[in-house]
Each structure stands twice: as structure tokens, then as C-alpha cells.
Short mmCIF file of C-alpha atoms and ligand atoms in Angstrom, two decimals:
data_model
loop_
_atom_site.label_atom_id
_atom_site.label_comp_id
_atom_site.label_asym_id
_atom_site.label_seq_id
_atom_site.Cartn_x
_atom_site.Cartn_y
_atom_site.Cartn_z
CA ALA A 54 6.48 9.90 -15.95
CA THR A 55 8.96 11.87 -18.01
CA ALA A 56 11.21 13.88 -15.73
CA GLN A 57 14.72 12.69 -14.85
CA ILE A 58 14.96 14.94 -11.84
CA GLY A 59 12.74 17.10 -9.69
CA VAL A 60 13.55 20.25 -7.77
CA THR A 61 11.38 21.42 -4.89
CA GLY A 62 12.01 24.81 -3.31
CA LEU A 63 12.35 27.36 -6.06
CA ALA A 64 14.02 30.34 -4.45
CA VAL A 65 17.09 31.56 -6.34
CA MET A 66 19.36 28.56 -5.56
CA GLY A 67 16.65 26.02 -6.42
CA SER A 68 15.58 27.87 -9.56
CA ASN A 69 19.13 28.18 -10.83
CA LEU A 70 19.88 24.53 -10.15
CA ALA A 71 16.67 23.51 -11.99
CA ARG A 72 17.63 25.71 -14.95
CA ASN A 73 21.12 24.22 -14.96
CA PHE A 74 19.65 20.69 -15.17
CA ALA A 75 17.30 21.77 -17.97
CA ARG A 76 20.08 23.50 -19.92
CA HIS A 77 21.96 20.20 -19.85
CA GLY A 78 19.08 18.40 -21.55
CA HIS A 79 17.32 16.89 -18.56
CA THR A 80 13.57 17.10 -18.13
CA VAL A 81 13.04 18.80 -14.79
CA ALA A 82 9.93 18.56 -12.65
CA LEU A 83 9.37 21.72 -10.63
CA HIS A 84 7.62 22.18 -7.32
CA ASN A 85 7.35 24.89 -4.73
CA ARG A 86 5.12 25.35 -1.68
CA THR A 87 3.79 28.53 -3.29
CA TYR A 88 2.85 27.61 -6.86
CA ALA A 89 3.18 31.19 -8.14
CA LYS A 90 6.97 30.85 -7.89
CA THR A 91 6.89 27.71 -10.04
CA GLU A 92 4.78 29.52 -12.64
CA ALA A 93 7.08 32.53 -12.59
CA LEU A 94 10.12 30.33 -13.21
CA VAL A 95 8.50 28.65 -16.21
CA ALA A 96 7.23 31.97 -17.57
CA GLU A 97 10.67 33.53 -17.38
CA HIS A 98 12.96 30.62 -18.23
CA GLY A 99 10.72 27.93 -19.72
CA HIS A 100 12.45 28.31 -23.10
CA GLU A 101 15.76 27.13 -21.63
CA GLY A 102 14.71 23.47 -21.56
CA ASP A 103 12.05 20.90 -20.65
CA PHE A 104 10.25 21.79 -17.46
CA PHE A 105 7.29 20.04 -15.89
CA PRO A 106 5.67 22.44 -13.41
CA ALA A 107 3.61 20.63 -10.76
CA GLU A 108 1.20 22.32 -8.42
CA SER A 109 0.87 19.46 -5.93
CA ALA A 110 3.51 17.24 -4.38
CA GLU A 111 1.57 14.23 -5.75
CA ASP A 112 1.69 15.49 -9.36
CA PHE A 113 5.36 16.32 -8.91
CA VAL A 114 6.21 12.81 -7.70
CA ALA A 115 4.08 11.23 -10.44
CA ALA A 116 6.05 13.15 -13.10
CA LEU A 117 9.35 11.54 -12.11
CA GLN A 118 10.99 8.49 -13.68
CA LYS A 119 12.01 5.74 -11.27
CA PRO A 120 14.10 5.65 -9.26
CA ARG A 121 12.77 9.10 -8.49
CA ARG A 122 15.34 11.79 -7.81
CA ILE A 123 14.18 14.86 -5.91
CA VAL A 124 16.42 17.75 -4.94
CA ILE A 125 15.20 19.71 -1.93
CA MET A 126 16.34 23.34 -1.95
CA VAL A 127 14.62 24.90 1.04
CA LYS A 128 16.01 26.81 4.00
CA ALA A 129 18.13 24.51 6.20
CA GLY A 130 16.44 23.49 9.44
CA ASP A 131 12.80 22.82 10.20
CA ALA A 132 11.69 23.48 6.61
CA THR A 133 13.97 20.67 5.43
CA ASP A 134 12.44 18.22 7.91
CA ALA A 135 8.92 19.29 6.92
CA VAL A 136 9.62 18.78 3.21
CA ILE A 137 11.37 15.44 3.82
CA ASP A 138 8.36 14.18 5.78
CA GLU A 139 5.98 15.33 3.07
CA PHE A 140 7.87 13.55 0.28
CA ALA A 141 8.98 10.47 2.18
CA ALA A 142 5.29 9.52 2.42
CA LEU A 143 4.95 9.69 -1.38
CA LEU A 144 8.12 7.83 -2.39
CA ASP A 145 8.90 4.17 -2.97
CA GLU A 146 11.85 2.02 -2.00
CA GLY A 147 14.93 2.87 -4.02
CA ASP A 148 13.94 6.51 -4.64
CA VAL A 149 16.53 9.19 -3.92
CA LEU A 150 15.83 12.30 -1.86
CA ILE A 151 18.58 14.91 -2.06
CA ASP A 152 19.08 17.79 0.37
CA GLY A 153 21.08 20.47 -1.41
CA GLY A 154 20.83 22.97 1.44
CA ASN A 155 23.53 23.88 3.93
CA ALA A 156 22.52 21.29 6.53
CA HIS A 157 24.65 20.39 9.53
CA PHE A 158 26.16 16.96 8.87
CA ALA A 159 24.74 15.64 12.15
CA ASP A 160 21.21 16.46 10.90
CA THR A 161 22.04 14.75 7.63
CA ARG A 162 23.19 11.63 9.49
CA ARG A 163 19.94 11.58 11.46
CA ARG A 164 17.77 12.06 8.37
CA GLU A 165 19.70 9.50 6.34
CA LYS A 166 19.25 6.87 9.01
CA ALA A 167 15.52 7.51 9.35
CA LEU A 168 14.98 7.29 5.58
CA ARG A 169 17.27 4.28 5.15
CA ASP A 170 14.95 2.39 7.46
CA LYS A 171 12.19 3.09 4.90
CA GLY A 172 14.35 2.05 1.93
CA ILE A 173 14.74 5.60 0.66
CA HIS A 174 18.20 6.91 -0.24
CA PHE A 175 18.85 10.24 1.43
CA VAL A 176 21.70 12.21 -0.07
CA GLY A 177 22.95 15.24 1.86
CA THR A 178 24.79 17.26 -0.75
CA GLY A 179 27.11 20.20 -0.39
CA ILE A 180 26.70 22.68 -3.24
CA SER A 181 29.19 25.51 -3.42
CA GLY A 182 29.47 28.48 -5.72
CA GLY A 183 26.49 30.56 -4.68
CA GLU A 184 23.70 31.55 -7.04
CA GLU A 185 25.97 31.94 -10.06
CA GLY A 186 27.55 28.57 -9.41
CA ALA A 187 24.16 26.87 -9.16
CA LEU A 188 23.29 28.18 -12.62
CA HIS A 189 26.59 27.85 -14.45
CA GLY A 190 28.28 24.98 -12.62
CA PRO A 191 28.77 24.51 -8.90
CA SER A 192 31.15 22.26 -7.02
CA ILE A 193 28.96 19.40 -5.77
CA MET A 194 29.70 17.23 -2.73
CA PRO A 195 27.12 14.43 -2.43
CA GLY A 196 27.06 12.06 0.53
CA GLY A 197 24.70 9.10 0.92
CA SER A 198 24.86 5.53 -0.28
CA GLU A 199 27.12 4.23 -3.02
CA GLU A 200 24.00 2.94 -4.77
CA SER A 201 22.31 6.33 -4.84
CA TYR A 202 25.32 7.78 -6.63
CA LYS A 203 24.90 5.30 -9.48
CA SER A 204 21.64 6.90 -10.53
CA LEU A 205 22.29 10.42 -9.28
CA GLY A 206 25.99 10.88 -10.03
CA PRO A 207 25.79 11.26 -13.83
CA LEU A 208 23.06 13.90 -13.49
CA LEU A 209 25.03 15.88 -10.93
CA GLU A 210 28.28 15.54 -12.87
CA SER A 211 26.56 16.90 -15.97
CA ILE A 212 25.69 20.19 -14.24
CA ALA A 213 28.83 20.55 -12.10
CA ALA A 214 31.66 22.96 -12.82
CA LYS A 215 34.52 21.51 -14.81
CA ALA A 216 38.06 21.65 -13.48
CA PRO A 217 40.73 23.10 -15.80
CA ASP A 218 41.54 19.53 -16.94
CA GLY A 219 37.88 18.99 -17.87
CA THR A 220 36.82 16.66 -15.08
CA PRO A 221 33.50 17.43 -13.34
CA CYS A 222 33.71 19.03 -9.90
CA CYS A 223 31.51 16.38 -8.34
CA THR A 224 32.32 13.07 -6.72
CA HIS A 225 30.70 10.71 -4.25
CA ILE A 226 32.26 11.88 -0.98
CA GLY A 227 31.12 9.04 1.28
CA PRO A 228 28.14 7.66 3.22
CA ASP A 229 25.45 9.61 5.11
CA GLY A 230 26.73 13.01 6.29
CA ALA A 231 30.11 12.96 4.50
CA GLY A 232 29.03 15.40 1.79
CA HIS A 233 27.68 18.02 4.14
CA PHE A 234 30.70 17.57 6.40
CA VAL A 235 33.11 18.27 3.56
CA LYS A 236 31.03 21.26 2.47
CA MET A 237 31.26 22.59 6.04
CA VAL A 238 35.06 22.28 6.02
CA HIS A 239 35.12 23.98 2.61
CA ASN A 240 33.37 26.93 4.18
CA GLY A 241 35.72 26.90 7.18
CA ILE A 242 38.72 27.02 4.84
CA GLU A 243 36.98 29.82 2.94
CA TYR A 244 36.76 31.81 6.19
CA ALA A 245 40.49 31.25 6.80
CA ASP A 246 41.42 32.26 3.24
CA MET A 247 39.35 35.42 3.48
CA GLN A 248 40.88 36.36 6.83
CA LEU A 249 44.44 35.85 5.54
CA ILE A 250 43.68 38.00 2.50
CA ALA A 251 42.19 40.67 4.80
CA GLU A 252 45.35 40.65 6.92
CA ALA A 253 47.53 40.97 3.82
CA TYR A 254 45.41 43.96 2.76
CA ASP A 255 45.73 45.55 6.22
CA LEU A 256 49.53 45.19 6.12
CA LEU A 257 49.81 46.60 2.62
CA ARG A 258 47.61 49.50 3.64
CA HIS A 259 49.11 50.39 6.99
CA VAL A 260 52.68 49.13 6.81
CA ALA A 261 53.49 49.44 3.11
CA GLY A 262 51.32 52.55 3.02
CA TYR A 263 49.59 51.57 -0.24
CA GLU A 264 46.23 53.04 -1.32
CA PRO A 265 43.42 50.58 -2.21
CA GLN A 266 44.02 50.98 -5.98
CA ARG A 267 47.66 50.07 -5.54
CA ILE A 268 46.72 47.10 -3.37
CA ALA A 269 44.27 45.95 -6.06
CA GLU A 270 47.18 45.99 -8.52
CA THR A 271 49.34 44.05 -6.08
CA PHE A 272 46.65 41.38 -5.71
CA ARG A 273 46.28 41.21 -9.49
CA THR A 274 49.99 40.52 -9.76
CA TRP A 275 49.81 37.87 -7.05
CA ASN A 276 46.92 36.32 -8.94
CA THR A 277 49.25 35.45 -11.80
CA GLY A 278 51.38 33.28 -9.47
CA ARG A 279 50.90 30.52 -6.94
CA LEU A 280 48.08 32.45 -5.17
CA ASP A 281 45.99 32.39 -8.38
CA SER A 282 42.43 31.99 -7.06
CA TYR A 283 38.88 33.27 -7.27
CA LEU A 284 39.13 34.95 -3.85
CA ILE A 285 42.30 36.90 -4.77
CA GLU A 286 40.66 37.90 -8.06
CA ILE A 287 37.50 39.29 -6.43
CA THR A 288 39.59 40.96 -3.71
CA ALA A 289 41.26 43.04 -6.42
CA GLU A 290 37.82 43.91 -7.86
CA VAL A 291 36.48 45.03 -4.47
CA LEU A 292 39.59 47.09 -3.71
CA ALA A 293 39.54 48.80 -7.10
CA HIS A 294 35.90 49.78 -6.71
CA THR A 295 35.04 53.43 -5.99
CA ASP A 296 31.92 54.35 -4.05
CA ALA A 297 29.63 56.31 -6.37
CA ALA A 298 28.02 58.36 -3.61
CA THR A 299 31.23 59.68 -2.04
CA GLY A 300 33.94 59.13 -4.64
CA ARG A 301 35.97 57.35 -1.96
CA PRO A 302 37.40 53.82 -2.13
CA PHE A 303 34.49 51.45 -1.57
CA VAL A 304 36.42 49.58 1.13
CA ASP A 305 36.61 52.80 3.17
CA VAL A 306 32.86 53.38 3.28
CA VAL A 307 31.82 49.83 4.25
CA ALA A 308 31.16 49.30 7.98
CA ASP A 309 33.98 47.14 9.36
CA GLY A 310 31.94 44.53 11.24
CA ALA A 311 32.01 41.16 9.42
CA GLU A 312 28.94 38.96 9.56
CA GLN A 313 28.60 35.20 9.34
CA LYS A 314 25.92 32.64 8.66
CA GLY A 315 27.41 29.94 10.84
CA THR A 316 29.25 27.32 8.80
CA GLY A 317 32.63 28.63 10.01
CA ARG A 318 31.41 28.33 13.58
CA TRP A 319 30.18 24.78 12.91
CA THR A 320 33.60 23.88 11.52
CA VAL A 321 35.36 25.06 14.66
CA GLN A 322 32.81 23.48 17.02
CA THR A 323 33.17 20.19 15.17
CA ALA A 324 36.97 20.41 15.15
CA LEU A 325 36.92 20.84 18.93
CA ASP A 326 34.77 17.71 19.22
CA LEU A 327 37.11 15.76 16.96
CA GLY A 328 40.18 17.07 18.81
CA ILE A 329 41.74 18.54 15.66
CA PRO A 330 43.55 21.89 15.84
CA VAL A 331 42.15 24.22 13.18
CA SER A 332 43.62 27.44 14.55
CA GLY A 333 43.56 29.16 11.16
CA ILE A 334 39.82 28.67 10.77
CA ALA A 335 39.18 29.43 14.45
CA GLU A 336 41.10 32.73 14.27
CA ALA A 337 39.12 33.66 11.18
CA VAL A 338 35.81 33.03 12.95
CA PHE A 339 37.02 34.95 16.03
CA ALA A 340 38.32 37.83 13.90
CA ARG A 341 34.84 38.30 12.41
CA SER A 342 33.44 38.14 15.91
CA VAL A 343 35.89 40.76 17.23
CA SER A 344 35.09 43.05 14.32
CA GLY A 345 31.40 42.92 15.16
CA HIS A 346 31.82 43.78 18.84
CA ALA A 347 31.38 47.54 18.66
CA ASP A 348 30.98 47.60 22.45
CA LEU A 349 34.40 46.05 23.14
CA ARG A 350 36.11 48.03 20.42
CA GLY A 351 34.59 51.26 21.70
CA ALA A 352 35.75 50.55 25.24
CA ALA A 353 39.31 49.80 24.07
CA ARG A 354 39.78 52.53 21.46
CA GLU A 355 42.06 54.64 23.68
CA LEU A 356 44.43 51.83 24.71
CA PRO A 357 48.03 52.68 23.83
CA GLY A 358 49.95 51.17 20.94
CA PRO A 359 52.61 52.07 18.39
CA ALA A 360 51.90 54.88 15.95
CA ARG A 361 50.97 53.55 12.53
CA GLU A 362 53.70 55.12 10.43
CA PRO A 363 54.01 53.49 7.02
CA LEU A 364 57.39 52.34 5.73
CA ALA A 365 59.44 54.57 3.48
CA PRO A 366 58.31 54.05 -0.14
CA ALA A 367 61.66 52.48 -1.00
CA GLU A 368 61.05 49.67 1.50
CA ALA A 369 57.35 49.15 0.70
CA GLY A 370 57.83 47.01 -2.39
CA GLU A 371 60.15 44.60 -0.64
CA PHE A 372 57.71 44.35 2.29
CA ALA A 373 54.82 43.61 -0.10
CA SER A 374 56.68 40.62 -1.49
CA LEU A 375 57.30 39.34 2.04
CA VAL A 376 53.55 39.58 2.65
CA GLU A 377 52.91 37.40 -0.39
CA GLU A 378 55.17 34.74 1.11
CA ALA A 379 53.53 34.98 4.55
CA LEU A 380 50.09 34.75 2.97
CA TYR A 381 51.04 31.67 0.99
CA ALA A 382 52.64 29.87 3.94
CA SER A 383 49.67 30.66 6.20
CA LYS A 384 47.31 29.41 3.50
CA VAL A 385 49.14 26.08 3.31
CA VAL A 386 48.72 25.74 7.10
CA SER A 387 44.98 26.38 7.08
CA TYR A 388 44.41 23.91 4.25
CA ALA A 389 46.58 21.37 6.08
CA GLN A 390 44.41 21.82 9.17
CA GLY A 391 41.19 21.52 7.16
CA TRP A 392 42.36 18.26 5.61
CA ASN A 393 43.34 16.93 9.05
CA MET A 394 39.76 17.50 10.06
CA ILE A 395 38.37 15.59 7.08
CA THR A 396 40.80 12.75 7.80
CA ALA A 397 39.69 12.57 11.43
CA ALA A 398 35.97 12.62 10.62
CA SER A 399 36.42 10.04 7.89
CA ALA A 400 37.98 7.67 10.44
CA GLU A 401 35.46 8.55 13.17
CA TYR A 402 32.40 7.96 11.00
CA GLY A 403 33.79 5.28 8.67
CA TRP A 404 33.42 7.43 5.57
CA ASP A 405 36.60 6.37 3.74
CA ILE A 406 36.91 9.78 2.07
CA ASP A 407 39.34 10.10 -0.84
CA LEU A 408 41.34 13.15 0.31
CA GLY A 409 42.73 13.93 -3.13
CA ALA A 410 39.28 13.77 -4.71
CA VAL A 411 38.05 16.46 -2.34
CA ALA A 412 40.79 18.79 -3.59
CA ALA A 413 40.00 17.80 -7.18
CA ILE A 414 36.33 18.85 -6.97
CA TRP A 415 37.22 22.18 -5.36
CA ARG A 416 39.32 23.18 -8.37
CA GLY A 417 36.25 24.69 -10.02
CA GLY A 418 32.83 26.08 -9.17
CA CYS A 419 33.34 26.83 -5.50
CA ILE A 420 34.47 29.94 -3.63
CA ILE A 421 37.93 28.60 -2.77
CA ARG A 422 38.63 27.41 -6.33
CA ALA A 423 42.27 27.91 -7.10
CA ALA A 424 45.26 26.55 -8.97
CA PHE A 425 46.57 25.60 -5.52
CA LEU A 426 43.98 22.82 -5.16
CA ASP A 427 45.50 20.84 -7.98
CA ARG A 428 48.72 20.77 -5.94
CA ILE A 429 46.80 19.31 -3.00
CA ARG A 430 45.19 16.74 -5.26
CA ALA A 431 48.64 15.76 -6.52
CA ALA A 432 50.07 15.60 -2.97
CA PHE A 433 47.45 13.03 -1.92
CA ALA A 434 47.80 11.17 -5.21
CA ALA A 435 51.51 10.78 -4.44
CA ASP A 436 50.83 9.72 -0.84
CA PRO A 437 47.23 8.92 0.19
CA GLN A 438 48.41 8.54 3.82
CA LEU A 439 50.05 11.98 3.98
CA PRO A 440 49.67 12.96 7.68
CA THR A 441 49.76 16.69 6.94
CA LEU A 442 50.10 18.77 3.78
CA LEU A 443 53.15 20.34 5.44
CA ALA A 444 54.90 16.97 5.05
CA ASP A 445 54.41 16.93 1.28
CA LYS A 446 57.81 17.55 -0.31
CA GLY A 447 56.62 20.37 -2.54
CA PHE A 448 54.69 22.27 0.12
CA ALA A 449 57.43 21.68 2.71
CA ALA A 450 60.01 23.21 0.39
CA GLU A 451 57.87 26.25 -0.38
CA VAL A 452 56.88 26.91 3.21
CA GLY A 453 60.47 26.37 4.32
CA LYS A 454 61.58 28.93 1.79
CA ALA A 455 58.87 31.36 2.93
CA GLN A 456 59.44 31.02 6.65
CA ASP A 457 61.96 33.85 7.03
CA ALA A 458 59.61 36.24 5.27
CA TRP A 459 56.67 34.89 7.30
CA ARG A 460 58.49 35.58 10.60
CA SER A 461 59.56 38.99 9.44
CA VAL A 462 56.00 39.95 8.48
CA VAL A 463 54.53 38.72 11.77
CA ALA A 464 57.30 40.52 13.73
CA THR A 465 56.66 43.72 11.81
CA ALA A 466 52.92 43.43 12.36
CA VAL A 467 53.41 42.93 16.09
CA GLY A 468 55.90 45.80 16.28
CA ARG A 469 53.55 48.15 14.48
CA GLY A 470 50.36 47.08 16.17
CA VAL A 471 48.60 45.62 13.13
CA PRO A 472 46.57 42.56 14.19
CA THR A 473 47.41 39.44 12.16
CA PRO A 474 45.75 36.59 14.06
CA GLY A 475 45.66 34.35 10.99
CA PHE A 476 49.32 34.80 9.99
CA SER A 477 50.44 34.55 13.63
CA ALA A 478 48.39 31.46 14.52
CA ALA A 479 49.53 29.67 11.38
CA LEU A 480 53.17 30.41 12.16
CA ALA A 481 52.75 29.29 15.78
CA TYR A 482 51.22 26.03 14.54
CA TYR A 483 54.11 25.51 12.11
CA ASP A 484 56.64 26.07 14.89
CA ALA A 485 54.73 23.84 17.31
CA LEU A 486 54.73 20.96 14.83
CA ARG A 487 58.44 21.49 14.18
CA ALA A 488 59.49 21.68 17.82
CA GLU A 489 61.51 18.83 19.22
CA ARG A 490 60.12 19.51 22.71
CA LEU A 491 56.95 21.40 23.59
CA PRO A 492 56.17 23.03 26.94
CA ALA A 493 53.27 20.59 27.17
CA ALA A 494 55.66 18.66 29.46
CA LEU A 495 55.26 21.46 31.98
CA THR A 496 51.50 21.45 31.50
CA GLN A 497 51.49 17.74 32.38
CA GLY A 498 53.53 18.49 35.52
CA GLN A 499 51.05 21.16 36.59
CA ARG A 500 48.11 18.83 35.98
CA ASP A 501 49.76 16.14 38.04
CA PHE A 502 50.50 18.66 40.82
CA PHE A 503 46.99 20.02 41.30
CA GLY A 504 44.88 17.11 40.13
CA ALA A 505 47.01 13.94 40.28
CA HIS A 506 46.25 13.54 36.57
CA THR A 507 49.49 11.52 36.10
CA TYR A 508 52.03 11.80 33.28
CA ARG A 509 54.09 9.60 31.03
CA ARG A 510 57.88 9.66 30.91
CA THR A 511 60.22 9.93 27.97
CA ASP A 512 62.45 7.13 29.28
CA ARG A 513 60.03 4.45 30.51
CA GLU A 514 56.60 2.97 29.71
CA GLY A 515 53.66 3.51 32.04
CA SER A 516 51.93 6.38 33.80
CA PHE A 517 53.30 8.10 36.87
CA HIS A 518 52.38 10.43 39.70
CA THR A 519 54.65 12.47 41.92
CA LEU A 520 53.62 12.87 45.57
CA TRP A 521 53.72 16.67 45.37
CA GLY A 522 52.18 17.18 48.81
CA GLY A 523 54.45 14.58 50.42
CA ASP A 524 58.05 13.59 49.95
CA ARG A 525 57.87 14.13 46.16
CA SER A 526 58.78 10.58 45.41
CA GLU A 527 57.31 9.11 42.24
CA GLU A 528 54.88 6.22 42.03
CA ARG A 529 53.86 4.21 39.04
CA THR A 530 50.08 4.30 38.54
CA GLY A 531 49.58 2.24 35.44
P1 2AM B 181 7.83 29.47 -0.61
O1 2AM B 181 8.14 30.07 -1.95
O2 2AM B 181 6.49 28.85 -0.57
O3 2AM B 181 8.07 30.41 0.53
C1 2AM B 181 13.37 29.32 0.32
O4 2AM B 181 12.73 29.89 1.42
C2 2AM B 181 12.47 28.27 -0.32
O5 2AM B 181 12.09 27.31 0.66
C3 2AM B 181 11.19 28.81 -0.92
O6 2AM B 181 11.01 28.16 -2.13
C4 2AM B 181 10.15 28.46 0.10
O7 2AM B 181 8.85 28.26 -0.41
C5 2AM B 181 10.67 27.15 0.60
N1 2AM B 181 10.20 26.82 1.95
C6 2AM B 181 10.49 27.45 3.10
N2 2AM B 181 9.91 26.86 4.15
C7 2AM B 181 9.21 25.81 3.65
C8 2AM B 181 8.42 24.80 4.24
N3 2AM B 181 8.21 24.75 5.57
N4 2AM B 181 7.83 23.89 3.41
C9 2AM B 181 8.05 23.97 2.07
N5 2AM B 181 8.81 24.88 1.48
C10 2AM B 181 9.39 25.80 2.24
#
């Protein structure tokens, strides 16, 4: 047995991950259901390092040093269960089986428990950064036992992206499904970021009256400041691109229905179960959904609204800088909400997640990588119990400074009929958290009226019910 790690499932993600391990000096056993793919990988990239291609699962397992470490890179779902069953039968106690696919954390919890009963470490691992990331350095979010990380961690850290300060973008997130959970929230935040950027583009286009090239330049400028991030960078690239067939801006020839693979939806579904408001992520998921409903949009096309007259050129530049502030403030809100969700799940499932470490490993490799994440890392380093990012002194000061611009942008968008669900929901959340009194008091009164659901009072302990159908006297119910 000579291989330090094995990879089974050699589609692009699996192949690139295997090559990344090999390029970092590890001997990599290779396996795929269809052997031709294994042979093709070795034929094309065998010179990049030490590979051990195995035709059968038995040969593959026999090639691995103990404790064996096998990364499964097959399509999430039934294929993952099939492959786990196949390998679990061939492994010994103490071996480590890693699922690097985009599994739902509840599936990972189930699989981890079943394998733990057999003495096998199951590590559900989030891997972000797409195909390029897998090859050149992804952000890696492993769950599973502490013990499994001892043998697996150094291997994963060697192939992970490096943050600007040189630290690997990989850390043990927490037991069982913690890694896949955090990866899911990463994707939810990614949805929110993308939606906010899309809204900023829409405002620059239809309110500032900028052409896509000009907007690309604006994003490039923003990318030199506090919004510096991979997503802003690629946004500028996409906006600057001209369609070869028509000579028109690429963004104008792409059909405007956004698709999704489901991790954003999972994030929102899970947030609802945990009782955590993630309105920024939810609006992003819904905005994609709205865009794809050609039927609804067709039926509503003639509804009245304000004419979309752009601002006078003299005012456009000032408006663009307000949009930058609104985008930044809204971004802080959606990250704050995402972290609330991780905090809640960590408590619910006993994961004990280091909130700052999550930010630290997203500084490189992944889609939401950004200078901003180092600020979040620092905020949790300063106060590990921070209840919301909005309470961090630095973020509070910036958002407070941006709030006038934020309101102005949302008001302008509403006045001009440009939909900004992300900006608007984030601002509403900010104002709701700030409010001394919320109209939820009235909601409680209504609930007590029609359903005797009772309410609490601001001036006394206990729960109360008013006899709405009788003399409207109040009784104490608990
Ligand atoms: P294949 O090359 O034999 O199709 C992405 O689909 C990867 O997952 C491929 O490497 C594919 O193998 C593998 N895969 C999909 N379903 C599988 C299953 N049920 N068992 C094993 N591998 C599977």
C-alpha cells in the first residue's frame, strides 16, 4: 500500500482534486465506476505526480495506506449512498471516508451516524471554488470527527487555497454535518451577494443611465475599495464582454431567467426550520424564481409603473456612489444573517463552530472570497459571542455612515420602478433590529383576539388573555 489518499468519481471535480493532491506530492489512488475515465486521467495528466489507477474497488482500497482516506466525488444523492455502501464493506475501523459532493447536511448526519456505528469516520466536506478551485486550491470545509481531521487535515490543508496571509483555507468545522452545513450557508450568501450586485447593475443601468462598459468600469473602481471581491471582479468581466455574434453587450443577449441548483433553496428552507431570518438570501432565491416565471411576467407586462427616465448625466456619478454604499450596507446585512444561521445550527446540533474560522477559510478559494471576510474574522476574534455582525463596532460605524445613501437609493428605486428586493429587505431588517417598538405587539393582539393565543405584557411577568368576545377584561393564563 503506497497511496496517501484515494479519489473515487473522476468527473471534472474529482479529477481536478486528484491532480491537486498529486501536484502537492501525495501518491493518489484513482478509481471510477467506468475505468476508461481513470485511464484517460492518467494518460493526460499522469506526468503531474504519482497516481495509482485501480480498476476494481478492491485494488483501490488495497493501494491505500492506513488509516485509509477515500474522497468520494460523485453526484450528490443516490450515487453517494451507493458508493458509500460499496466502500464501507471494504474498509476497516479507523478508516476515513470523505464525501466531497454538495450533500445536504441532514444526509451527511445520517450517513455519519451509520458509519460511526461501524467504526468508520465519515467526513462530509464542503468544497468551494468550482472546477478551477479544485485544481488550484479550493476552500475546504470538512465536518466529521476530531480524530478524522488529525489524519486528513494536513492533506486537505496542503491542497487548499491560501488566504492572503498565507494560512490554508481549510479548517475542521465541527462534527458530522457541520462542514456541509457551512458550505450550504456559503452558497446562500453567494446567492445574496450575486443578487445585490445584480440590483446595483440594474440601478446603474436604468437610473444612472450607464452603458454596460461604463458599469464595468464602475465595478472595477469599486473593486479597489471595501467591496474588493472575486464576484465584483468577474461582474466587471461579464459586463465588459461583447457578444461576437451580434456585436452587442453580452449581458443584453443573455436570456434573463436565472437558474439554480438548489443550495440557496436549502439554505432558506433550513433557516425557516431554525427560526432565523435570512431575508437577504431568501429574496435572492425568490428573485431568481421570479425571473424564471415567464408566464407571470408575460401576464403582468402591461401593468402601469413610472417611466424609466435616467437621471441627468450630472447627477449620475453622485447616484453611483450612493449605490456603492447601499450595496455595501446590504452586503453586511446578508453576511450577518448567514452567520446568525451558523450560530443557531451550531447550538442546535452541538457543533461548537468557530465563527471567525469560517470567515478565515472563505478568504481564498471560494466564490465569495473577498477582503471583507478578513474583517468578519477580526470581528469574531475581538468578540466570539458577537450576536450580530451589525453590532461589531467597525461594521456598525460603516453601515451607520451608509444608511442615508442606502435609504436614498431604495427610495429612488421605488420611485422609478426598479425592483431592489435585496437592498430593500436588508434595509427593512436593519430598521426592524433598530426599532424600539415593533408592530409585532399588534400581531400578538390579533392572535389573542381570534385564537386566544395569549400575549405577554411589557409591565408584568406572565401570559395573558383578553376576553375579546365578552367584557374585554384581562385574565392571567400562566
Ligand atoms: P461514471 O464515469 O462511471 O459515470 C459524476 O457523475 C461521477 O460520478 C462520474 O465519475 C460517475 O462515474 C460517478 N457516478 C455516478 N453515479 C455513480 C454510481 N451510482 N456509482 C458510482 N459512481 C457513480
